[in-house]
PDB file of C-alpha atoms in Angstrom:
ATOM      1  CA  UNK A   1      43.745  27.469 -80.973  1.00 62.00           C
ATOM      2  CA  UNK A   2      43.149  23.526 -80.769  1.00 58.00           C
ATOM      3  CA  UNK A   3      46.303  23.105 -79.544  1.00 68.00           C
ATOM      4  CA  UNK A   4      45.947  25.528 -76.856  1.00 58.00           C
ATOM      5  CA  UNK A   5      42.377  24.075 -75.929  1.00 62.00           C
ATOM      6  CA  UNK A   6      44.359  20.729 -75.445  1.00 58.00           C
ATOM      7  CA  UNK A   7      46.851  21.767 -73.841  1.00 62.00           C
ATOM      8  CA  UNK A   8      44.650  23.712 -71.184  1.00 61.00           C
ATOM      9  CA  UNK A   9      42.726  20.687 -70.651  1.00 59.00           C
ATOM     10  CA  UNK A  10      45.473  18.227 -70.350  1.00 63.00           C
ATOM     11  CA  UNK A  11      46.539  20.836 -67.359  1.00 63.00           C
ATOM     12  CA  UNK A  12      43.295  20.746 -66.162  1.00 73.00           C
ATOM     13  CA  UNK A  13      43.291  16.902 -66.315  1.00 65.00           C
ATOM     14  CA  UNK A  14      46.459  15.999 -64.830  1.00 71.00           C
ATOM     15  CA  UNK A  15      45.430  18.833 -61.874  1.00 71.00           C
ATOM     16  CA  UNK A  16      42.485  16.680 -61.076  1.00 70.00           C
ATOM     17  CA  UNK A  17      44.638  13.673 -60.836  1.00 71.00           C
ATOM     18  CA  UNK A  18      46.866  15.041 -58.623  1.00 74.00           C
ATOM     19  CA  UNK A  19      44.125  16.147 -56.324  1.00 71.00           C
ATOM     20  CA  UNK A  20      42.264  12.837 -56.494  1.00 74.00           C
ATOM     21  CA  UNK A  21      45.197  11.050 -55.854  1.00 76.00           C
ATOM     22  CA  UNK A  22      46.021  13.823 -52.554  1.00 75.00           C
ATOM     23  CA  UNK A  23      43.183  14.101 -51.120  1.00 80.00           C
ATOM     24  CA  UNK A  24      41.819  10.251 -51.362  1.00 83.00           C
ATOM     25  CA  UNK A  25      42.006   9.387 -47.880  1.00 87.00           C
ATOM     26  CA  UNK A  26      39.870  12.468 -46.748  1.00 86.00           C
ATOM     27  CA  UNK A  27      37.073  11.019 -49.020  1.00 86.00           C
ATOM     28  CA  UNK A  28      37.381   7.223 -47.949  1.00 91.00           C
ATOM     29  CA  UNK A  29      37.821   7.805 -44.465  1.00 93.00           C
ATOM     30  CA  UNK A  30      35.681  10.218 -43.122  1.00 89.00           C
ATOM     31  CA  UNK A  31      36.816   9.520 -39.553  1.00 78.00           C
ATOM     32  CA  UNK A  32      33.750  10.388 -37.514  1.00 76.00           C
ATOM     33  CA  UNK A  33      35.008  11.547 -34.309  1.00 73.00           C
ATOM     34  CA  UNK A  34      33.843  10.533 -30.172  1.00 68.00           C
ATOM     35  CA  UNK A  35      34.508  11.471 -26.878  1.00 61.00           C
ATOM     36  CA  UNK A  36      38.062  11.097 -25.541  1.00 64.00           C
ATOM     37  CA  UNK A  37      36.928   8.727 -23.092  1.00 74.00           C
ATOM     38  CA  UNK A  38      34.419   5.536 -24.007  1.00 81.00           C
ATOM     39  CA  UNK A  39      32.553   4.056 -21.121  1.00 79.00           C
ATOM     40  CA  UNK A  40      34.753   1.224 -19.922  1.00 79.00           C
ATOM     41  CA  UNK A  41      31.451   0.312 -18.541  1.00 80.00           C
ATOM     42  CA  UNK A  42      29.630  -0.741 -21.597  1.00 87.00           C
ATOM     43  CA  UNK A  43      32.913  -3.086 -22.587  1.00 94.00           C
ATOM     44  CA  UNK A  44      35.189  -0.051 -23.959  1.00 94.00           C
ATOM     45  CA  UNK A  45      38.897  -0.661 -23.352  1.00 94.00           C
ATOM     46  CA  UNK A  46      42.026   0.553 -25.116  1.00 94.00           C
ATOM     47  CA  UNK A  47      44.338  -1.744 -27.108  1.00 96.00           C
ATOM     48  CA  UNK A  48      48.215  -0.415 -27.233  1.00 94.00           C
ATOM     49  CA  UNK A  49      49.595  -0.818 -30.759  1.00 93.00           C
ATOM     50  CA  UNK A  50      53.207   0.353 -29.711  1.00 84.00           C
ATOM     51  CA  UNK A  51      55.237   3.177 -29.840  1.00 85.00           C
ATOM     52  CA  UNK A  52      52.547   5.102 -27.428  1.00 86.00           C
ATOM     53  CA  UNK A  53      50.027   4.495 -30.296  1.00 91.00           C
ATOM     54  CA  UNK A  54      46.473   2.953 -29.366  1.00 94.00           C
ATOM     55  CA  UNK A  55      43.061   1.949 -30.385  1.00 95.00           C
ATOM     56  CA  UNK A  56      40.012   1.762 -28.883  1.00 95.00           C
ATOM     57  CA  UNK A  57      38.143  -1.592 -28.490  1.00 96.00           C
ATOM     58  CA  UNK A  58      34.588  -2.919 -27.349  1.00 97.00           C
ATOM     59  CA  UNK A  59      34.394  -6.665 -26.056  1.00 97.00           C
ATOM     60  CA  UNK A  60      30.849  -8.158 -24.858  1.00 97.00           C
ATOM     61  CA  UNK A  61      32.250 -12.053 -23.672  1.00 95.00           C
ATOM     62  CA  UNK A  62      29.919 -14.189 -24.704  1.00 95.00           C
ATOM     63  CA  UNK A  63      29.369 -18.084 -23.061  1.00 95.00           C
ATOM     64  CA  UNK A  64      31.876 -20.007 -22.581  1.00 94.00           C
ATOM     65  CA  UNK A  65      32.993 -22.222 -25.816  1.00 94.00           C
ATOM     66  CA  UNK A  66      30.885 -19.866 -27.881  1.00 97.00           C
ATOM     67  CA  UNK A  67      32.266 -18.391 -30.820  1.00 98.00           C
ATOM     68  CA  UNK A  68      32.924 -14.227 -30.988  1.00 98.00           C
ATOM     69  CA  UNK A  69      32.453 -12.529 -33.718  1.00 98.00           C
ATOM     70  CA  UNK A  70      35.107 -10.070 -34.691  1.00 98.00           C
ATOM     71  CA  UNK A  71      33.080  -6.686 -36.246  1.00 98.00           C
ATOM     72  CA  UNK A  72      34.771  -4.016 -38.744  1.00 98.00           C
ATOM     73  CA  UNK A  73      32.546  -1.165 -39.250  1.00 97.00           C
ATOM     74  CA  UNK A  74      32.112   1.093 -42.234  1.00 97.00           C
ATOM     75  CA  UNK A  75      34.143   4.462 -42.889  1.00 95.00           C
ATOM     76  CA  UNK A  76      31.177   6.524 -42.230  1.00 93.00           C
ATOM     77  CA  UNK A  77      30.643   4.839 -38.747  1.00 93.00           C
ATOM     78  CA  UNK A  78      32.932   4.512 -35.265  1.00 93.00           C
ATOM     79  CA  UNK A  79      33.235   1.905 -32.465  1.00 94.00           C
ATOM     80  CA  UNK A  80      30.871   3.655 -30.257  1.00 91.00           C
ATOM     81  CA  UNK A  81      27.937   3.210 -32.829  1.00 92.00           C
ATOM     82  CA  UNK A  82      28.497  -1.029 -33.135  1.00 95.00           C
ATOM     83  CA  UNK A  83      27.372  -1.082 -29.052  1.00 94.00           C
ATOM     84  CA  UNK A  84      24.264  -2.040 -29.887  1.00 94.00           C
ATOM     85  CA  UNK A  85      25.201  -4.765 -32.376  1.00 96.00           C
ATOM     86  CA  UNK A  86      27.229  -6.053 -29.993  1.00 97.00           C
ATOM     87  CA  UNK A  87      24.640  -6.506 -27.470  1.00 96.00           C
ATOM     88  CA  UNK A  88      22.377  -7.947 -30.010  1.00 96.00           C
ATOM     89  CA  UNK A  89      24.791 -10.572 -30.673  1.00 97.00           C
ATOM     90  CA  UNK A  90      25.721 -11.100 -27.233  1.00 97.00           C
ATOM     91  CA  UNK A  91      22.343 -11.944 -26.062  1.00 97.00           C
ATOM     92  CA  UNK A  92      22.421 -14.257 -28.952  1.00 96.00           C
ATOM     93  CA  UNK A  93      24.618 -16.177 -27.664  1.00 97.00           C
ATOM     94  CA  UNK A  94      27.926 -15.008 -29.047  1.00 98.00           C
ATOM     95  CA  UNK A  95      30.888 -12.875 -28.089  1.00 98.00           C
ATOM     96  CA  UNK A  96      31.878  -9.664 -30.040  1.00 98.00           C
ATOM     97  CA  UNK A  97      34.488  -7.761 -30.699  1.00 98.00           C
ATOM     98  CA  UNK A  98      34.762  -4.651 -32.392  1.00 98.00           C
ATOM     99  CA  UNK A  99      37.995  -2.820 -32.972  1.00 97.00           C
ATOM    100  CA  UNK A 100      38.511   1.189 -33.612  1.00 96.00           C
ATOM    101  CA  UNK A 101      40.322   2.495 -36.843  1.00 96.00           C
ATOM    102  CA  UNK A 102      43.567   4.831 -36.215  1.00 95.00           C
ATOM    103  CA  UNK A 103      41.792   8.613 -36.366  1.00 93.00           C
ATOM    104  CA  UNK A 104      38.667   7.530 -36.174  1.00 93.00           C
ATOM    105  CA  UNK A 105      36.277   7.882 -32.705  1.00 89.00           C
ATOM    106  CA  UNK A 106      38.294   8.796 -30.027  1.00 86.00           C
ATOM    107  CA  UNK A 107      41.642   7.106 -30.924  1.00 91.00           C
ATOM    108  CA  UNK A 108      44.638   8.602 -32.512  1.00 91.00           C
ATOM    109  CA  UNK A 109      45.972   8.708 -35.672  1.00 91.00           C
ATOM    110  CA  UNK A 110      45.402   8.499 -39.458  1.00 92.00           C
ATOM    111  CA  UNK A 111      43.410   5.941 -41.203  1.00 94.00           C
ATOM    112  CA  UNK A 112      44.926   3.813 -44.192  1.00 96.00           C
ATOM    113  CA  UNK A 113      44.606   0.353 -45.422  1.00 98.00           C
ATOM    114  CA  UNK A 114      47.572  -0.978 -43.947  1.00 97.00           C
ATOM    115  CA  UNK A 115      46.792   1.045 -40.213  1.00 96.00           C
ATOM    116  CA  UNK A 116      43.554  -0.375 -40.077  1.00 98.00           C
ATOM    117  CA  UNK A 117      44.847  -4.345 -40.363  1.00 98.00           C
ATOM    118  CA  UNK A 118      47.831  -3.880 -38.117  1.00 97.00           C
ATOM    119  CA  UNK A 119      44.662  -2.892 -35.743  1.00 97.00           C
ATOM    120  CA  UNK A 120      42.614  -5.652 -36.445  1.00 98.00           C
ATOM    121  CA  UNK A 121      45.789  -7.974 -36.116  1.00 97.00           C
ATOM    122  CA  UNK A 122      46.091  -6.524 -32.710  1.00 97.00           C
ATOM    123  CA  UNK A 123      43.004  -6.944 -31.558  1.00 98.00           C
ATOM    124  CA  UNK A 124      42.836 -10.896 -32.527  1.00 98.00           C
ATOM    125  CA  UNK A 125      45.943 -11.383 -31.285  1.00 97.00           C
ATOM    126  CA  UNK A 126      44.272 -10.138 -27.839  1.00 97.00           C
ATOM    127  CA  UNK A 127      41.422 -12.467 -28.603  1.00 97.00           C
ATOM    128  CA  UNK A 128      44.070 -15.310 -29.053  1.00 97.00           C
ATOM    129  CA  UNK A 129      45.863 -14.276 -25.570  1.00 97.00           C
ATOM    130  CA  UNK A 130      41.861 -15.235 -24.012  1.00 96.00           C
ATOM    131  CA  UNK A 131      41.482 -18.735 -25.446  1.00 96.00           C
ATOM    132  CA  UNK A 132      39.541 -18.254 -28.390  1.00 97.00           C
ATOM    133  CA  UNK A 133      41.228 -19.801 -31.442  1.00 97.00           C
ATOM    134  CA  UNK A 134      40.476 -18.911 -35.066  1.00 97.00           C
ATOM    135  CA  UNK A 135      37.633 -21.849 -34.962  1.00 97.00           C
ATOM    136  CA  UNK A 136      35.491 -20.122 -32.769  1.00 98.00           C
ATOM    137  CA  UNK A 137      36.358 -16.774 -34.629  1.00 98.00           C
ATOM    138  CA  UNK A 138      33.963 -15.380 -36.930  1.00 98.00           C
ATOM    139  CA  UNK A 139      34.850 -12.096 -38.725  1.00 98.00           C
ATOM    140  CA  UNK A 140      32.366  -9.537 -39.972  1.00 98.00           C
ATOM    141  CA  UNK A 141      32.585  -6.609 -41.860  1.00 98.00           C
ATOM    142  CA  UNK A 142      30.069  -3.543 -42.918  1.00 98.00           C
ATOM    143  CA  UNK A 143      30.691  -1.338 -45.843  1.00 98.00           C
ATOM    144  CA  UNK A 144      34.603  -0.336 -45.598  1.00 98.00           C
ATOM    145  CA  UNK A 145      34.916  -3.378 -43.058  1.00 98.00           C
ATOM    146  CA  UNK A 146      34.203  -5.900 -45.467  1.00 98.00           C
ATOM    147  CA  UNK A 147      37.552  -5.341 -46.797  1.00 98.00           C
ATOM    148  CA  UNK A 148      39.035  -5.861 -43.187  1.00 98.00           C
ATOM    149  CA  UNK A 149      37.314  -9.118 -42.385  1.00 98.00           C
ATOM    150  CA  UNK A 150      38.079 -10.241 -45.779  1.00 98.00           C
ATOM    151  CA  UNK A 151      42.125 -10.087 -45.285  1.00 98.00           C
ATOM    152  CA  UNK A 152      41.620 -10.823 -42.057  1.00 98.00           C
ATOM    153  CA  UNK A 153      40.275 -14.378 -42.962  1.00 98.00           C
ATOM    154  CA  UNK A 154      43.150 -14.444 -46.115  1.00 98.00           C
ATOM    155  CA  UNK A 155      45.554 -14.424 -42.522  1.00 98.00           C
ATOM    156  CA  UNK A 156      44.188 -17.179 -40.976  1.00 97.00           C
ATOM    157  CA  UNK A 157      42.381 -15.637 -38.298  1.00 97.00           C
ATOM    158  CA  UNK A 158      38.639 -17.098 -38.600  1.00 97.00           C
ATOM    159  CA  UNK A 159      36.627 -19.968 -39.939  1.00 98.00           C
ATOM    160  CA  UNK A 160      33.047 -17.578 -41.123  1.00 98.00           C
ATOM    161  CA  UNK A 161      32.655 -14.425 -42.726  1.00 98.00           C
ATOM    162  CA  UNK A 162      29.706 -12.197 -42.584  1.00 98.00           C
ATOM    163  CA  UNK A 163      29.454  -9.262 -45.222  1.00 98.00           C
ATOM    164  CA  UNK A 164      27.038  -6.058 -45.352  1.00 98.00           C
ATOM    165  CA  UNK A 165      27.136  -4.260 -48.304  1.00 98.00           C
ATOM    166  CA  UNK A 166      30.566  -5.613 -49.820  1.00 98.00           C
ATOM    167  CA  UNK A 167      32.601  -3.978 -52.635  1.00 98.00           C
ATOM    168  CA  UNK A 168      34.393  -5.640 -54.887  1.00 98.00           C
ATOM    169  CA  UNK A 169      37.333  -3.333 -54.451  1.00 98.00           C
ATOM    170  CA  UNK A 170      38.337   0.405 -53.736  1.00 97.00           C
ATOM    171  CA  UNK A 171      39.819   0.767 -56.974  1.00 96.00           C
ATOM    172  CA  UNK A 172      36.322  -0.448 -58.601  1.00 96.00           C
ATOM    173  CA  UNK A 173      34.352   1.519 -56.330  1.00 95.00           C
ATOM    174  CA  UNK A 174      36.358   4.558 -57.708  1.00 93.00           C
ATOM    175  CA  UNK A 175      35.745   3.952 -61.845  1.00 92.00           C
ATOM    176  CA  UNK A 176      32.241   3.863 -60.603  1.00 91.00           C
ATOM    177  CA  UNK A 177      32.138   7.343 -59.172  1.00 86.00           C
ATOM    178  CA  UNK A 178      35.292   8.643 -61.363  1.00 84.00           C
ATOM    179  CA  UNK A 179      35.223   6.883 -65.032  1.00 87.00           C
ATOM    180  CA  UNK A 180      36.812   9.509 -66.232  1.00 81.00           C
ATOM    181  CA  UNK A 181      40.002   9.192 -63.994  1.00 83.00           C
ATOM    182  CA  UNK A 182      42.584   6.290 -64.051  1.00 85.00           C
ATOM    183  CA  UNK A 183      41.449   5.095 -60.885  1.00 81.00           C
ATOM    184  CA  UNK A 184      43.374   1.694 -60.957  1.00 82.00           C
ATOM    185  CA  UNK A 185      46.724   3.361 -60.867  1.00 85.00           C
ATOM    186  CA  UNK A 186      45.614   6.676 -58.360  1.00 88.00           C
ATOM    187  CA  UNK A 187      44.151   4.385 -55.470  1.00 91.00           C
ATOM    188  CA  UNK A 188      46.606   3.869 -52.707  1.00 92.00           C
ATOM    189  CA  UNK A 189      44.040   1.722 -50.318  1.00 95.00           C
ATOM    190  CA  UNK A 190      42.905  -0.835 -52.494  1.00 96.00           C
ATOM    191  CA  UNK A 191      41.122  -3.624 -50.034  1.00 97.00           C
ATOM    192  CA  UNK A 192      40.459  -5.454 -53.062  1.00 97.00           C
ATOM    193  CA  UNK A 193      38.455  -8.381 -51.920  1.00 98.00           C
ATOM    194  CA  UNK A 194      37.344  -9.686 -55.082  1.00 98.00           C
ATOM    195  CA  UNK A 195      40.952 -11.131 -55.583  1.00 97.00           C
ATOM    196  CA  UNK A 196      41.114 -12.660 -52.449  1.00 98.00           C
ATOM    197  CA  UNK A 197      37.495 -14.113 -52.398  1.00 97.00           C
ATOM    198  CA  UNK A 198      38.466 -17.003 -54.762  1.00 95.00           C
ATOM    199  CA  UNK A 199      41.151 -19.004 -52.159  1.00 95.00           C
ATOM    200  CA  UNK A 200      38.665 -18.356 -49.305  1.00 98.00           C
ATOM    201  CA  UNK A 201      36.906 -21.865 -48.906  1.00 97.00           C
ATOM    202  CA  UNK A 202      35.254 -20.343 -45.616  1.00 98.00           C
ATOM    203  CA  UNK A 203      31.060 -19.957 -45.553  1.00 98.00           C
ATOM    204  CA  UNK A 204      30.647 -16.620 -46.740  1.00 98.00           C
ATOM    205  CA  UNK A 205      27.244 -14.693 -45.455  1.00 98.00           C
ATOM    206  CA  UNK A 206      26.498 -11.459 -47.839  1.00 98.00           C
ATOM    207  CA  UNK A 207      23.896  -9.218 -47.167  1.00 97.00           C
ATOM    208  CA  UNK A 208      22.870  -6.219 -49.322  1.00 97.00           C
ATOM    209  CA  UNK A 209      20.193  -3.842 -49.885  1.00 96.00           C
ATOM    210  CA  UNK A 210      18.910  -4.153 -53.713  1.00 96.00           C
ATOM    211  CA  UNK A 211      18.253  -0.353 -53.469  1.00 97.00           C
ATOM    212  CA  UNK A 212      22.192   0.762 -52.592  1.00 97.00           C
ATOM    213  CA  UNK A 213      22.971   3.793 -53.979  1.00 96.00           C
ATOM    214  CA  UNK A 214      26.722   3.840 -52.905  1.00 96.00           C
ATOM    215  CA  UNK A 215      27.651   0.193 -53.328  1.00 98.00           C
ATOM    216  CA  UNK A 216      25.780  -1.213 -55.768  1.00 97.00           C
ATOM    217  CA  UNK A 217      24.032  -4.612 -54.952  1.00 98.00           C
ATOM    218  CA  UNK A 218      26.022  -6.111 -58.323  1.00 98.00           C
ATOM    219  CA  UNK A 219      29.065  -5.936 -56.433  1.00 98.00           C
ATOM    220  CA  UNK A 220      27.718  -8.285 -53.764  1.00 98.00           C
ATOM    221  CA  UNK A 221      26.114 -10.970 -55.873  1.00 98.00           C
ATOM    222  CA  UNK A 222      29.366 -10.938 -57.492  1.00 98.00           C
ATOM    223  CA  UNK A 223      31.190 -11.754 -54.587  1.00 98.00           C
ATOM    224  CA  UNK A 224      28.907 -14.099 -54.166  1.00 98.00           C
ATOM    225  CA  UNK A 225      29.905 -16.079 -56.950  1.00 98.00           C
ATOM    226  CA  UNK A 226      33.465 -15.860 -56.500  1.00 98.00           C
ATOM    227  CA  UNK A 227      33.785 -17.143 -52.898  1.00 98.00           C
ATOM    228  CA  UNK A 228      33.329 -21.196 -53.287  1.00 97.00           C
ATOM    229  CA  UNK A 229      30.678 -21.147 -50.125  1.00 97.00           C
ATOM    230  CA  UNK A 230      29.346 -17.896 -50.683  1.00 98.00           C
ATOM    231  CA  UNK A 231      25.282 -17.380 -49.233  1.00 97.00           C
ATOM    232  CA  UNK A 232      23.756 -14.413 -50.647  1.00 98.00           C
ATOM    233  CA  UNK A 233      20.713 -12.312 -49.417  1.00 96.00           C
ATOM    234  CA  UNK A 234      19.899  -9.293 -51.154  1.00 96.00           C
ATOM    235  CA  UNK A 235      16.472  -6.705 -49.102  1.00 95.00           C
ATOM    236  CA  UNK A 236      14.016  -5.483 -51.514  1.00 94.00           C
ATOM    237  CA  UNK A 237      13.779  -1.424 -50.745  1.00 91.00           C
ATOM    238  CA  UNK A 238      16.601  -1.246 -48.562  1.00 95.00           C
ATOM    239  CA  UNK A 239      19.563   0.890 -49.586  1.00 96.00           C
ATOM    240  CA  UNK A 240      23.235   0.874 -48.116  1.00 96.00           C
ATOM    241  CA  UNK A 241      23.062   2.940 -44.585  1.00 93.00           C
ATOM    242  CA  UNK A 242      19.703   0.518 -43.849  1.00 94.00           C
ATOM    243  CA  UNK A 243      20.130  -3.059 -44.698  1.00 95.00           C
ATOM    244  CA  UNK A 244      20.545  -4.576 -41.356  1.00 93.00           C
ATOM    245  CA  UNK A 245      17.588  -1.782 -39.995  1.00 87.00           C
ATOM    246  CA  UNK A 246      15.360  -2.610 -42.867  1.00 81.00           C
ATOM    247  CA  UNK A 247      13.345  -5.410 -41.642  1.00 70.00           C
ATOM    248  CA  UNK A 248      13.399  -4.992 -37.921  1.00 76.00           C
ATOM    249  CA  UNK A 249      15.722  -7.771 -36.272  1.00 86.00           C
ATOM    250  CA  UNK A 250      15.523 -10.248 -38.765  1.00 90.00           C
ATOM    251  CA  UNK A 251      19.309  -9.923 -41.126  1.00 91.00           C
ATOM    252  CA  UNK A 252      21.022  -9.345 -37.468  1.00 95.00           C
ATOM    253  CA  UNK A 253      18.967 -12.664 -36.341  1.00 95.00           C
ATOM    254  CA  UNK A 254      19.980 -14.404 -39.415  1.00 95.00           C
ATOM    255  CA  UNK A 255      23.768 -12.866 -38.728  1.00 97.00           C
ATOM    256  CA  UNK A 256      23.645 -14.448 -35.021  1.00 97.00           C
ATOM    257  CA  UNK A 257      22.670 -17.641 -36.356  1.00 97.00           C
ATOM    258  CA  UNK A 258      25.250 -18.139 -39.101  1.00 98.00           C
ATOM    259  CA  UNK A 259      28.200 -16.894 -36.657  1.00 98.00           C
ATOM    260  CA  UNK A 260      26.626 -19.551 -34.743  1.00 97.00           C
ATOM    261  CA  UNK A 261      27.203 -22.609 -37.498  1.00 94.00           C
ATOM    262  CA  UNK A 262      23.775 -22.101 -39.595  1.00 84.00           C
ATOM    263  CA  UNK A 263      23.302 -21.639 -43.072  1.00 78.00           C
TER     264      UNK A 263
END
């Protein structure tokens, strides 16, 4: 009888492994879906990725000389919700640029780790084509996105990094919600940052709510001590879908001033 009971649950086990390690994407990238058209209007364009394939991009120029920041957004959120960022930052003083995951919004596709940086890659390389080098390049990331601005600076391709609510890495965010699975060897999109965060000798802006529920605030005090010119600012009561909203305009304030050379 015990060794039918293990035997049952072995099957059992290994069936949940399977399925964790199948249907992984669905859960990390929710893909939130727009209109098929974004209002070109408001700074909406498409950016061609080859082979027919495309993403959709928002650009607010800023002045001229200023630095743009470059925004990745979390996988619960799409380009046409980072508008109003955008325009916060814009009449701060900055450009911004936000670029759209494959399957996510309105553009095609499906979402993975290495989709989503080809993207981004893209999209700076546009940035390059309009006269704005890597030094006037600041990269920012939210949730999911922190992973994206993180290899984006490991490339070369800015000289700041802002971070809302950063992870450590997928694979860690995974033993937290699945300790009983082998995470470390089922997780296919890893963004791990915390082993890139170490040969970054950027200035490093965290934010995080002390109250996350989904990324816990640990993760980005860690961070914090692992990137040489790390900056860490943790908001009392505010959890992870909040942070920036918490406290009125005051993180996105204190965002426009680092991307602008502050502390």
């Amino acid at each position: 009888m015990l060794t039918l009971l293990l035997s049952v649950f072995a099957v059992l086990y290994v069936a949940l492994c399977v399925a964790a390690f199948v249907f992984q994407r669905s859960l990390l990238f929710p893909a939130p879906k727009a209109a098929t058209l974004l209002p070109a209007a408001h700074g909406f364009s498409r950016l061609p990725l080859g082979a027919g394939a495309y993403v959709d991009l928002l650009q607010l120029p800023g002045p001229e000389g200023a630095p743009t920041v470059v925004h990745f957004h979390g996988n619960g959120e799409q380009l046409l919700d980072q508008l109003d960022l955008g325009l916060f930052l814009q009449a701060n003083g900055l450009g911004f640029l936000a670029v759209e995951y494959p399957g996510y919004g309105a553009s095609p596709g499906a979402p993975s780790e290495q989709g989503i940086y080809a993207a981004a890659e893209a999209a700076l390389a546009l940035l390059r084509t309009q006269g704005v080098p890597p030094e006037r390049t600041v990269l920012s990331g939210r949730s999911l996105g922190t992973g994206v601005a993180v290899e984006m600076a490991r490339r070369g391709h800015g000289a700041r990094i802002m971070l809302v609510a950063p992870y450590t890495s997928i694979p860690d965010m995974a033993a937290t919600m699945l300790p009983f699975l082998p995470t470390s060897l089922l997780v296919r999109d890893r963004f791990d940052t915390l082993s890139k965060a170490q040969g970054l000798d950027l200035p490093v802006l965290i934010i995080h709510g002390e109250q996350d529920t989904l990324i816990p605030v640990e993760m980005g005090r860690q961070l914090g001590t692992r990137f040489p010119r790390a900056t860490v600012v943790t908001v009392p009561d505010a959890g992870h879908n909040d942070v920036l909203e918490r406290s009125g305009p005051d993180r996105v304030q204190r965002m426009a001033a680092f991307a602008l050379g502050g502390d």
